[in-house]
Coordinates of C-alpha atoms in Angstrom, one line a residue:
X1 CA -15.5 154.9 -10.1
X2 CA -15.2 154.1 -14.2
X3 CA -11.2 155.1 -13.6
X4 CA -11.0 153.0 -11.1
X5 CA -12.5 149.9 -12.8
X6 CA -10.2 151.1 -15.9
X7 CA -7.0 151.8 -13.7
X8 CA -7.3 147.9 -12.1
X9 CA -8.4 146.0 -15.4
X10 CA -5.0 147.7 -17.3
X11 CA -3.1 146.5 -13.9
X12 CA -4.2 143.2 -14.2
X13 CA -3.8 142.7 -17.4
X14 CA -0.3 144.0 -17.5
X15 CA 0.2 140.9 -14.5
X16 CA -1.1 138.5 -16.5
X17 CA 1.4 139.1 -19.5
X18 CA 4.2 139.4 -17.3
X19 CA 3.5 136.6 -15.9
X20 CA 3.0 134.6 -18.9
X21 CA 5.9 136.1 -20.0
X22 CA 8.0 134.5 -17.2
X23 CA 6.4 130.9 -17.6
X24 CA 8.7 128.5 -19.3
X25 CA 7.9 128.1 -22.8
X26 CA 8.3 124.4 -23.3
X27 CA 6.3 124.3 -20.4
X28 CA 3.1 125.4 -21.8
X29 CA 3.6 124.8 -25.5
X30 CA 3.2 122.0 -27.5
X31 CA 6.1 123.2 -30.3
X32 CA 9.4 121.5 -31.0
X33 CA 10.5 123.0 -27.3
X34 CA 8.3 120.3 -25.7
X35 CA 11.5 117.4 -25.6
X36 CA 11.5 114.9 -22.9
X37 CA 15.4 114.5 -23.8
X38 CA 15.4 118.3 -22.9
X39 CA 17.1 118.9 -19.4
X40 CA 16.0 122.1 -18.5
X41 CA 12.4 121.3 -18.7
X42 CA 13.4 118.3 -16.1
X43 CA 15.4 121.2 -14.0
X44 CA 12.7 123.2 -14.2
X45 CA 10.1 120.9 -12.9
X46 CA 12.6 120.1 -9.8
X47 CA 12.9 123.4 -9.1
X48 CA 9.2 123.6 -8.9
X49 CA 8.8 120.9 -6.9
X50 CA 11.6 121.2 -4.2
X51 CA 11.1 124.6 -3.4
X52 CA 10.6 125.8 -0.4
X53 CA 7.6 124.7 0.6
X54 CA 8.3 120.7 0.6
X55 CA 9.5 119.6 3.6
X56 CA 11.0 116.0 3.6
X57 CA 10.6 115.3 7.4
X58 CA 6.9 115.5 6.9
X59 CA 4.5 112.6 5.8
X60 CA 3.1 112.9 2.2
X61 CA -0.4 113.0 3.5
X62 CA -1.8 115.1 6.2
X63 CA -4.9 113.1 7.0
X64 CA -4.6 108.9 6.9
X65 CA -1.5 106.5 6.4
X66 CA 0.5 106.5 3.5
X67 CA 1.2 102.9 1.9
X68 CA 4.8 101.7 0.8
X69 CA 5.1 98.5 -1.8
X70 CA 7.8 96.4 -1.8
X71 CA 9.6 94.5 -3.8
X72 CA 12.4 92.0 -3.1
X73 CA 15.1 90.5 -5.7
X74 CA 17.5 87.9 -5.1
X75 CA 20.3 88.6 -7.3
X76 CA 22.7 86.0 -5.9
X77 CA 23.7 84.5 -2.6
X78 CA 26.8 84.5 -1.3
X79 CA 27.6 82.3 1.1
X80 CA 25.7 80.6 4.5
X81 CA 27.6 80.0 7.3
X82 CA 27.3 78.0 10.1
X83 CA 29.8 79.2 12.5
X84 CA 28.1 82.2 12.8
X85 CA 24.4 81.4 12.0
X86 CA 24.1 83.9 9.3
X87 CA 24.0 84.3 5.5
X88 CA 24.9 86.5 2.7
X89 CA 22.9 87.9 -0.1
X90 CA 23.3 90.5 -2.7
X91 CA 19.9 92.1 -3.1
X92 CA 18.2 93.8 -5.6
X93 CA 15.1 96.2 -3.7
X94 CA 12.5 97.3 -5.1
X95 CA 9.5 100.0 -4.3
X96 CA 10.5 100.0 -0.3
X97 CA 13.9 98.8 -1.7
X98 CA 12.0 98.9 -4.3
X99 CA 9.9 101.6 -2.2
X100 CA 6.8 103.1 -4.2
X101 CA 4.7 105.6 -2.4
X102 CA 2.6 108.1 -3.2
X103 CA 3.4 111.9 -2.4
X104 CA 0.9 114.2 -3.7
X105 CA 3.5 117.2 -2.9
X106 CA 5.3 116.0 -6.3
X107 CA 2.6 115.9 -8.8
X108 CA 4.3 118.0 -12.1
X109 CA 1.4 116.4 -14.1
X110 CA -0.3 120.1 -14.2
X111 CA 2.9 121.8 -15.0
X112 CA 4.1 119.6 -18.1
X113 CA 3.4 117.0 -20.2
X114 CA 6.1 116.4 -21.6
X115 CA 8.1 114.4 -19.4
X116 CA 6.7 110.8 -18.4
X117 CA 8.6 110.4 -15.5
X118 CA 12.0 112.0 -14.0
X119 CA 14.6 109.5 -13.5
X120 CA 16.8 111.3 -10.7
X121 CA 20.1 110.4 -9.3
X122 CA 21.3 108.9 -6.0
X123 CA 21.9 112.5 -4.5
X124 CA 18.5 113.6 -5.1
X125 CA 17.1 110.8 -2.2
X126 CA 18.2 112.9 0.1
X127 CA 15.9 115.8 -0.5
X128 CA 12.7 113.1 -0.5
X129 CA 10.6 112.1 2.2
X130 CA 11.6 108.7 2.5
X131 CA 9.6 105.5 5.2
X132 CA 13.3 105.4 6.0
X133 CA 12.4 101.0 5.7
X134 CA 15.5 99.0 7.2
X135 CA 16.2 95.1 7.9
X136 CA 15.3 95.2 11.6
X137 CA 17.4 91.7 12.6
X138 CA 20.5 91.8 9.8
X139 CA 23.3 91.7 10.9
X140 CA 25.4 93.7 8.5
X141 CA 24.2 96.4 5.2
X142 CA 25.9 98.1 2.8
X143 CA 24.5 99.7 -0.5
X144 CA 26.9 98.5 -3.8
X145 CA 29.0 101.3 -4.7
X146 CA 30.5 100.5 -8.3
X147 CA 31.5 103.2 -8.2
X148 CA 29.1 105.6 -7.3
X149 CA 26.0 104.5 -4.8
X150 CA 23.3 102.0 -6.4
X151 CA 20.7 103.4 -6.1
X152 CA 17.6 104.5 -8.4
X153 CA 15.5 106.8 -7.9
X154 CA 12.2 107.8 -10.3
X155 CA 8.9 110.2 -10.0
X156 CA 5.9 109.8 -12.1
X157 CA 4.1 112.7 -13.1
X158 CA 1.2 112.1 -10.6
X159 CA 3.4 111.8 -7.5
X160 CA 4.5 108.2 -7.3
X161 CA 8.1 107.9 -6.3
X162 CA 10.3 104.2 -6.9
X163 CA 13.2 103.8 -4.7
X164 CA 15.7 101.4 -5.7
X165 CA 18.4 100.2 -3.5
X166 CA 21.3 97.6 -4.4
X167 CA 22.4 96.3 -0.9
X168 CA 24.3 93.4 0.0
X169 CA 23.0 92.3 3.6
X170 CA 24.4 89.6 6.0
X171 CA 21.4 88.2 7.8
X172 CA 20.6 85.9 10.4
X173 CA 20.5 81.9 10.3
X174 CA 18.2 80.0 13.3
X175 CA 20.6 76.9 12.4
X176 CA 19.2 73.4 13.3
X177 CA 21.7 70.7 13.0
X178 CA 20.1 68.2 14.5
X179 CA 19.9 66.3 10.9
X180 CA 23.2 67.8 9.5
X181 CA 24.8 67.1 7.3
X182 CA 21.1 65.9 5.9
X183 CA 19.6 69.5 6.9
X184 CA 16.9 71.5 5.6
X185 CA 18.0 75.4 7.1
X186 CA 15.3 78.5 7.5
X187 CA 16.7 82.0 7.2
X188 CA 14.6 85.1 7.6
X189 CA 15.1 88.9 6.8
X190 CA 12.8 91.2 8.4
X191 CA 12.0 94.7 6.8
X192 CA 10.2 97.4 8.8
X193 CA 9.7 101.1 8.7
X194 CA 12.4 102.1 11.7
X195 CA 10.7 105.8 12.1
X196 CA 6.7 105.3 11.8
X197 CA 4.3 103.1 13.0
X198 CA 1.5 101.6 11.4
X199 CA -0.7 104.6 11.6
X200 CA 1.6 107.0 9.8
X201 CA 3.6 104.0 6.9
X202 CA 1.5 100.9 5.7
X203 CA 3.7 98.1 4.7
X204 CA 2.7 95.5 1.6
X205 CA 3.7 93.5 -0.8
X206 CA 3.6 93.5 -4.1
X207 CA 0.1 92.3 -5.3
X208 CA 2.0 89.6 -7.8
X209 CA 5.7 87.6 -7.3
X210 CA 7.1 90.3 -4.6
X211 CA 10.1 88.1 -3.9
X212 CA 11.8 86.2 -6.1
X213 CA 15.1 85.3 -7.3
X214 CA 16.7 86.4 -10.6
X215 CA 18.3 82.8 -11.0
X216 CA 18.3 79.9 -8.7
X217 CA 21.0 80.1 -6.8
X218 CA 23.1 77.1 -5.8
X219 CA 26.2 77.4 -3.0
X220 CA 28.8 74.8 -3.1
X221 CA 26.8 73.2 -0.1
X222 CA 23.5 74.5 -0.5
X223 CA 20.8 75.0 -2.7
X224 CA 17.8 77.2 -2.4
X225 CA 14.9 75.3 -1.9
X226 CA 12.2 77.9 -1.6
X227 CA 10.8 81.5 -0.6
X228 CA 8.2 82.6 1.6
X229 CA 6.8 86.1 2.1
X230 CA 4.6 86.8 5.0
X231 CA 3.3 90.1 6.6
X232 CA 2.6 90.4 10.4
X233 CA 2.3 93.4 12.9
X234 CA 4.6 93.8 16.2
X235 CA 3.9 95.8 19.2
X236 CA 6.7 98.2 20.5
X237 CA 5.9 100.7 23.2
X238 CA 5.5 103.2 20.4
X239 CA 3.2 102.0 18.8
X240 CA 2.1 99.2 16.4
X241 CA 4.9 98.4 13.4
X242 CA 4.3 96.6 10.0
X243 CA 6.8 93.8 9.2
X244 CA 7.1 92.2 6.3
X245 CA 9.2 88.7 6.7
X246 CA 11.0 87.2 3.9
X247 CA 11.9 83.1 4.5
X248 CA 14.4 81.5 2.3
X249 CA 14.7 77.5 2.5
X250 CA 18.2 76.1 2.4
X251 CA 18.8 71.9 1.5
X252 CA 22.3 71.0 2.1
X253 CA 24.1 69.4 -0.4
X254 CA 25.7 66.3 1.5
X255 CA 27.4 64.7 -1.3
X256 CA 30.8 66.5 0.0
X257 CA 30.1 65.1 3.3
X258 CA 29.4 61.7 1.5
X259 CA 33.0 61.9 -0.2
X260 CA 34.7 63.8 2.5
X261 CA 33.5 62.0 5.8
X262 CA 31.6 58.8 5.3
X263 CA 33.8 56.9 3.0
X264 CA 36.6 57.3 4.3
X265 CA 35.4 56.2 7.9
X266 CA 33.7 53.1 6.0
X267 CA 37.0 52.2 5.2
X268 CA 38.6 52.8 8.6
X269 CA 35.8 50.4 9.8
X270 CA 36.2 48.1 7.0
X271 CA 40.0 47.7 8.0
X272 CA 39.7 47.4 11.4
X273 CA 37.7 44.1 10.3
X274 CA 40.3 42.7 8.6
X275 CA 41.9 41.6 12.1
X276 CA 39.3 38.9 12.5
X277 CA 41.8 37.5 9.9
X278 CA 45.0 37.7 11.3
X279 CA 46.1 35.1 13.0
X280 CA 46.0 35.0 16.7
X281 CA 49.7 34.9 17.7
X282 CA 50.0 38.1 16.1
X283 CA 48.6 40.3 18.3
X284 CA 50.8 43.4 17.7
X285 CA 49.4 43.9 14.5
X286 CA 45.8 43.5 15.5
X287 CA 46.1 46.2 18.3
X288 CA 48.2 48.3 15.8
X289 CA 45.4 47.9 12.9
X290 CA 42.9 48.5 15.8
X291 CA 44.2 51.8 17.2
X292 CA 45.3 53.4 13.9
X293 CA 41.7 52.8 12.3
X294 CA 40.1 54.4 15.5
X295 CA 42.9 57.4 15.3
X296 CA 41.9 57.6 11.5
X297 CA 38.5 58.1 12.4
X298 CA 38.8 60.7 15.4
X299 CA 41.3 62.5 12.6
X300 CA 38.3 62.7 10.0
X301 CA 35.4 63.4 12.4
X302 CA 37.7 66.6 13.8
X303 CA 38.1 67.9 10.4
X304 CA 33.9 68.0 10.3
X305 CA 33.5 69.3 14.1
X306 CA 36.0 72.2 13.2
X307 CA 33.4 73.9 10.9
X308 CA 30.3 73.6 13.0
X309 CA 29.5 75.2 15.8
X310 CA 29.5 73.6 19.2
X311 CA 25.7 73.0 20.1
X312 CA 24.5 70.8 22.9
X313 CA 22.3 68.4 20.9
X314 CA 22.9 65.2 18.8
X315 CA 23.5 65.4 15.3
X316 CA 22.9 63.2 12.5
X317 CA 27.0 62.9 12.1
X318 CA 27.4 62.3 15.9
X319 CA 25.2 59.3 15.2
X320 CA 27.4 57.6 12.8
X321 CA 30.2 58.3 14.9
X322 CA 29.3 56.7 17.7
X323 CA 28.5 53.8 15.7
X324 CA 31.6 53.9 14.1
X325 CA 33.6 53.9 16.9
X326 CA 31.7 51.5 18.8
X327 CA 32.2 49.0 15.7
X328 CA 36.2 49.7 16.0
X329 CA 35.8 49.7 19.7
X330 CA 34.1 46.7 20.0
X331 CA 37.0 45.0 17.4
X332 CA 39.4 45.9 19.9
X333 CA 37.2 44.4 23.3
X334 CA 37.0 41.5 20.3
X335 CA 40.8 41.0 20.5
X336 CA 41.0 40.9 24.2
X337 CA 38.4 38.0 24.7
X338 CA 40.1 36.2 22.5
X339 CA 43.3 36.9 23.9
X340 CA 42.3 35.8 27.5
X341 CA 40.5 33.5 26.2
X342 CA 43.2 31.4 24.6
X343 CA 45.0 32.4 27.7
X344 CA 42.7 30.7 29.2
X345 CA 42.8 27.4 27.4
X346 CA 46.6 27.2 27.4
X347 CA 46.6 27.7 31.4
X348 CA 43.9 24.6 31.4
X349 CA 46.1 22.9 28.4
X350 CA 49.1 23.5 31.3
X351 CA 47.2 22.1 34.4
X352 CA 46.1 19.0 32.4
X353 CA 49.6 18.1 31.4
X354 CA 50.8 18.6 34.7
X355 CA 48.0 16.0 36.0
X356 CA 49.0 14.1 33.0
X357 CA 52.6 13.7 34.2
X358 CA 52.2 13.1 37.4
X359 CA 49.4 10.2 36.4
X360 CA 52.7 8.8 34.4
X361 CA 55.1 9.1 37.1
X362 CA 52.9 6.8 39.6
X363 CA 51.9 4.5 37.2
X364 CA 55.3 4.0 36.4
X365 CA 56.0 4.1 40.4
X366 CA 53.1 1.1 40.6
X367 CA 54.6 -0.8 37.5
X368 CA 57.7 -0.7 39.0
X369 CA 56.3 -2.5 42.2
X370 CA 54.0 -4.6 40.4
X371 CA 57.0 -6.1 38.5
X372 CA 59.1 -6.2 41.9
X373 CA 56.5 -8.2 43.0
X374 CA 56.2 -10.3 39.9
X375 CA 60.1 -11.0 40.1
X376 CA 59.6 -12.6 43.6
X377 CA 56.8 -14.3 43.3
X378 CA 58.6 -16.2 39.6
X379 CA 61.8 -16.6 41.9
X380 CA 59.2 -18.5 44.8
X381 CA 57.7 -20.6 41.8
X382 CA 60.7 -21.5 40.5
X383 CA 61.7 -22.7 43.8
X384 CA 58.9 -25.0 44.3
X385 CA 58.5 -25.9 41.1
X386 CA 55.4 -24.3 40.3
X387 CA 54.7 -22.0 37.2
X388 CA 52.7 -19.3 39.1
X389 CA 52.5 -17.6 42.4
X390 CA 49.1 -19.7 43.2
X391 CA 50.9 -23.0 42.5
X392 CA 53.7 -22.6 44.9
X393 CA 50.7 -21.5 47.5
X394 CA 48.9 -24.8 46.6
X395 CA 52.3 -26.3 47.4
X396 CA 52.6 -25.2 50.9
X397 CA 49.7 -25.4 51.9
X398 CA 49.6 -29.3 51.0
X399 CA 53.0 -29.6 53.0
X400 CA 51.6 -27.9 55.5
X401 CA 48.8 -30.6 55.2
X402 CA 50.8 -33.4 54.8
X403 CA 52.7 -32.5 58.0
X404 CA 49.8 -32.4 60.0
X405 CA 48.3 -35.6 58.9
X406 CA 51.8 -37.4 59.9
X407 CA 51.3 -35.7 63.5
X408 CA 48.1 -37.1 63.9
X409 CA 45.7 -35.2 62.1
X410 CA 45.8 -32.3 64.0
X411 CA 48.1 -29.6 64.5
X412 CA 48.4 -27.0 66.5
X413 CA 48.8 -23.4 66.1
X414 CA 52.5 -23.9 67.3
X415 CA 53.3 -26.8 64.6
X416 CA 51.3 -24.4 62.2
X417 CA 53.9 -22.2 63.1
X418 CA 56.8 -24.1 63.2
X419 CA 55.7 -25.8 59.8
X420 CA 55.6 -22.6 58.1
X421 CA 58.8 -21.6 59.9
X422 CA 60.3 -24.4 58.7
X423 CA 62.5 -24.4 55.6
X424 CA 60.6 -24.7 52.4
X425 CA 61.4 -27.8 50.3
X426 CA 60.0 -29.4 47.2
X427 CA 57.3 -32.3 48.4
X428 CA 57.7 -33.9 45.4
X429 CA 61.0 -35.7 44.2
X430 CA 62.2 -35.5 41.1
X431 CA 60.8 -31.7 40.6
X432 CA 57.8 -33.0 39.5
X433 CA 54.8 -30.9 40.4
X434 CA 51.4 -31.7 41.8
X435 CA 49.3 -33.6 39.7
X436 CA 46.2 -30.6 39.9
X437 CA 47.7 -27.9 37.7
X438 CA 46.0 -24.1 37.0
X439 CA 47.2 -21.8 33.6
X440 CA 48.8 -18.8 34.1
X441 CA 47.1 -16.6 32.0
X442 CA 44.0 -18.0 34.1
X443 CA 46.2 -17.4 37.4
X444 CA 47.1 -14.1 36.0
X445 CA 43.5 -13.1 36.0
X446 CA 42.6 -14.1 39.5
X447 CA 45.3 -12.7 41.1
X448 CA 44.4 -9.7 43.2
X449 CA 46.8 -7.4 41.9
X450 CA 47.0 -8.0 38.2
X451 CA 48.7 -5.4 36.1
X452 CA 46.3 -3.1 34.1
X453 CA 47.8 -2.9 30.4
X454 CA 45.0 -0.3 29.3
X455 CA 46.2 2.0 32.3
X456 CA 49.6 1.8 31.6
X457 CA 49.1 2.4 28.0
X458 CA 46.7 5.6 29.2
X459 CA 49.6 6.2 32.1
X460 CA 52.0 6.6 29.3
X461 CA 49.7 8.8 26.9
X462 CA 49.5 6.5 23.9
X463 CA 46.6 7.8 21.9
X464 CA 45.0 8.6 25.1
X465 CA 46.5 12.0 25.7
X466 CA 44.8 14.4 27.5
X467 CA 41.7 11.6 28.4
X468 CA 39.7 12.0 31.7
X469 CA 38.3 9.0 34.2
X470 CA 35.6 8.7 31.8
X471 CA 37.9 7.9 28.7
X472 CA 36.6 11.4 26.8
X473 CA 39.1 14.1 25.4
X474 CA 37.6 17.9 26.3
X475 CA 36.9 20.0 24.0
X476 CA 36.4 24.1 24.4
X477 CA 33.4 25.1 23.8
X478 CA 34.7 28.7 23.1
X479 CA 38.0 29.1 20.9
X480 CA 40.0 32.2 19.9
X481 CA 39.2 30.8 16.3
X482 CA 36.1 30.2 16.8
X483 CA 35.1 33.7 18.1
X484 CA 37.0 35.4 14.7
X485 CA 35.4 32.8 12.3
X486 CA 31.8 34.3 14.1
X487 CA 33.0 37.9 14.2
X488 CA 33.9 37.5 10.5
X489 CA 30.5 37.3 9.7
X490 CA 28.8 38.8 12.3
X491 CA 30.9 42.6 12.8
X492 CA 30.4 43.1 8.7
X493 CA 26.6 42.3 8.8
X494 CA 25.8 44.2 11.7
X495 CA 27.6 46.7 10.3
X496 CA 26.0 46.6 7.2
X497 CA 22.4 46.2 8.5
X498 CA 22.5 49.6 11.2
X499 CA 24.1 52.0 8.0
X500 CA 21.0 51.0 6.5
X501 CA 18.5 52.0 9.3
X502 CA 20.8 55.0 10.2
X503 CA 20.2 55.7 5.9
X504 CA 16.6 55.1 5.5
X505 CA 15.6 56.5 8.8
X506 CA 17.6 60.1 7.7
X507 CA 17.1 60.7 4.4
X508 CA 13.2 60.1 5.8
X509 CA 13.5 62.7 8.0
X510 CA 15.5 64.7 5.1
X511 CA 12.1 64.5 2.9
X512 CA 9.9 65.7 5.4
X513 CA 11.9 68.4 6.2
X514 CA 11.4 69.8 2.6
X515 CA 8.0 68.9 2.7
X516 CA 7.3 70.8 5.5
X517 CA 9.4 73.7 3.8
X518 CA 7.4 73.1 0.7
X519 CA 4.3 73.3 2.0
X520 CA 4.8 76.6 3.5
X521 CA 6.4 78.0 0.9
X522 CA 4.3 80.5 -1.9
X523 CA 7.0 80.4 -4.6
X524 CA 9.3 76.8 -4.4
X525 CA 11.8 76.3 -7.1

């Protein structure tokens, strides 16, 4: 029994020093071996570690959920596009891109302490359990390869492992136009474990600043107007997934837009108002200064339209296009009223001239027989001696008086006849005339067909032109000048007065758009 006890004490023994014998040195002692710098302790404590009893298709920990931390860095953003609804960014990950778990299978804490960490290369992330995180909704990922993989990889002495991925990843864009080229845009990335479910990988942020950006980045037509981080859960068939969401605010720079788009069409509008002061026979170059403003404009809103994508709502742009055009459009409707308006006037101009002339022509026609009849009734006077058509009347009658107060003093419808039939001399000898004697101007007014000198003198047009019944000239109401002297005030003002609403009421809606944005947002530049 004593031999025994001797025999398996010695055997032991003689294990124990060979063992000790084969332990690493630096390992164990704390001499001038023990050098962080020192490879082969590093190799040493890998082999260790990834032997063959780690298995990287297995969870870290056998009972429970292990926890991944991540970390997101904006290094720069490449472009946002919104023809295909998506943006660009070159990202710097951290713990879950940057990933940091815990896997108690490679603790070396208890074989060295020399070595703080081990800083491993991108092969070695192949050998590593890994929550094998992804960007569930990007559209496009690559890891930088300049020119090997970026990618860093580290393991602290009790088991903590940081992943580090450079990617560049091309994500999606919900675009809203509706107040473009004033917009305020929302893009999102999604991360999420693609293999395990909730009750094998908990996702989380970083306790302080998970995402943030290394500068603030600025596109030509953007700037980044604030992050958001939020963590949610979602329901697949498998099971219940953690997502962690990551919100980035874009405000579009419209000062391009301003220079590019707006000014120039303010001019095209602008010209097509200088035809209210051309004059109106020259309506070639009215039209011409008409259609080339509107062809100007469709030219400049194309070059816009090109770039966006074709959505089936009103934009902000469409907006001042339709005003725009309508103002050039309405300039043009402008020309025609005037032009048939003016039309208008010359056709009436026309008809009154014609009623004009043919007012001339018969009251020449009636002076004519008014001064037939004033010839024969001088030639009647003269032959009784009389100097008016009333005196010669006063004559015959008298004869005829005389003649029946010879007969009798009464006469008979037959004498009467045969008096008047009779040749007309003069009564009185010697040409003298009847004692009772009238004017002729007097005469001249009691005659029954006197000759109107104010008709004749409005007959023939003499400062009367154009008069009615009444004695009035007409005057148009509504002139082809007159309606360009009021759209020469009226187009610019209106014009002026809507780019002001259309202004104010935008840039409002601008504002509250990034205060909505701001207000949701955890980390706003």
């Amino acid at each position: 029994m004593n031999i025994f006890t001797v025999i398996w004490s010695i055997a032991h023994l003689s294990a124990a020093t060979q063992l000790e014998f084969e332990r690493p040195r630096p390992l164990l002692d704390g001499d001038g071996f023990c050098d962080p710098a020192n490879d082969t302790i590093s190799q040493l404590v890998l082999d260790a570690l990834f032997d063959s009893s780690y298995n990287k298709n297995t969870v870290p920990t056998k009972y429970g959920s292990t926890t991944v931390t991540v970390e997101f860095v904006i290094q720069t953003i490449a472009q946002v596009s919104e023809i295909t609804s998506s943006f660009t960014l070159d990202l710097l990950f951290r713990c879950t891109f940057s990933q940091i778990w815990h896997d108690p299978r490679l603790r070396f804490e208890h074989l060295t302490s020399c070595l703080q960490n081990l800083t491993l290369g991108y092969q070695m992330v192949e050998r590593l359990w890994t929550p094998n995180t992804c960007f569930v909704n990007s559209k496009a990922t690559a890891i930088h390869s300049s020119p090997t993989p970026n990618i860093f990889l580290m393991i602290y002495p009790n088991g903590t492992v940081w992943v580090n991925y450079r990617l560049q990843v091309q994500g999606p864009c919900d675009m809203n136009l509706e107040l473009f080229p004033m917009d305020v845009q929302v893009c999102e990335l999604v991360i999420e474990s693609y293999s395990y479910n909730a009750a094998k990988v908990i996702l989380n942020w970083r306790d302080w600043s998970p995402v943030f950006s290394i500068a603030k980045s600025k596109l030509a037509d953007f700037t980044l107007y604030g992050i958001q981080w939020t963590k949610n859960s979602f329901e697949y068939a498998a099971g219940k997934w953690d997502q962690l969401t990551v919100s980035l605010s874009f405000s579009r720079a419209y000062g391009f837009y301003v220079l590019q788009m707006y000014i120039p069409t303010y001019a095209s509008v602008l010209i097509s108002f200088t035809s209210f002061w051309i004059d109106l026979k020259a309506l070639p170059a009215r039209i011409t200064l008409g259609v080339s403003s509107l062809m100007a404009l469709t030219f400049q809103y194309g070059n816009v339209a090109k770039s966006l994508p074709k959505v089936g709502y009103v934009k902000s742009i469409d907006v001042y296009m339709v005003i725009t055009t309508g103002f050039i459009f309405l300039s043009m409707v402008e020309i025609a009223v005037v032009c048939w308006i003016d039309h208008r006037i010359a056709r009436l101009k026309r008809k009154r001239e014609a009623e004009k002339k043919k007012r001339r022509m018969e009251a020449i026609s009636t002076s004519k027989q008014q001064q037939r009849r004033q010839n024969s009734s001088t030639s009647l006077c003269a032959y009784y001696g009389a100097t008016s058509l009333t005196d010669a009347r006063s004559v015959i009658i008298e004869n005829e008086y005389e003649a029946a107060r010879l007969n009798g003093g009464s006469s008979s419808s037959n004498g009467t006849q045969e008096g008047s039939n009779q040749e007309s001399t003069p009564l009185v000898e010697n040409g003298s005339l009847p004692k009772k004697k009238t004017s002729f101007f007097s005469n001249l007014r009691n005659t029954q067909h006197p000759m109107d000198p104010f008709a004749a003198l409005a007959a023939f047009g003499f400062g009367l032109g154009g008069a009615h019944e009444d004695g009035h000239e007409e005057q148009p109401e509504w002139t082809g000048e007159r309606i360009d002297s009021i759209c020469r005030k009226l187009f610019p003002a209106s014009f002026a007065l809507i780019n002001c609403i259309y202004w104010l009421y935008y840039l409002y809606q601008n504002h509250l758009a990034k205060e909505k944005a701001l207000n949701a947002l955890r980390n706003p530049f």
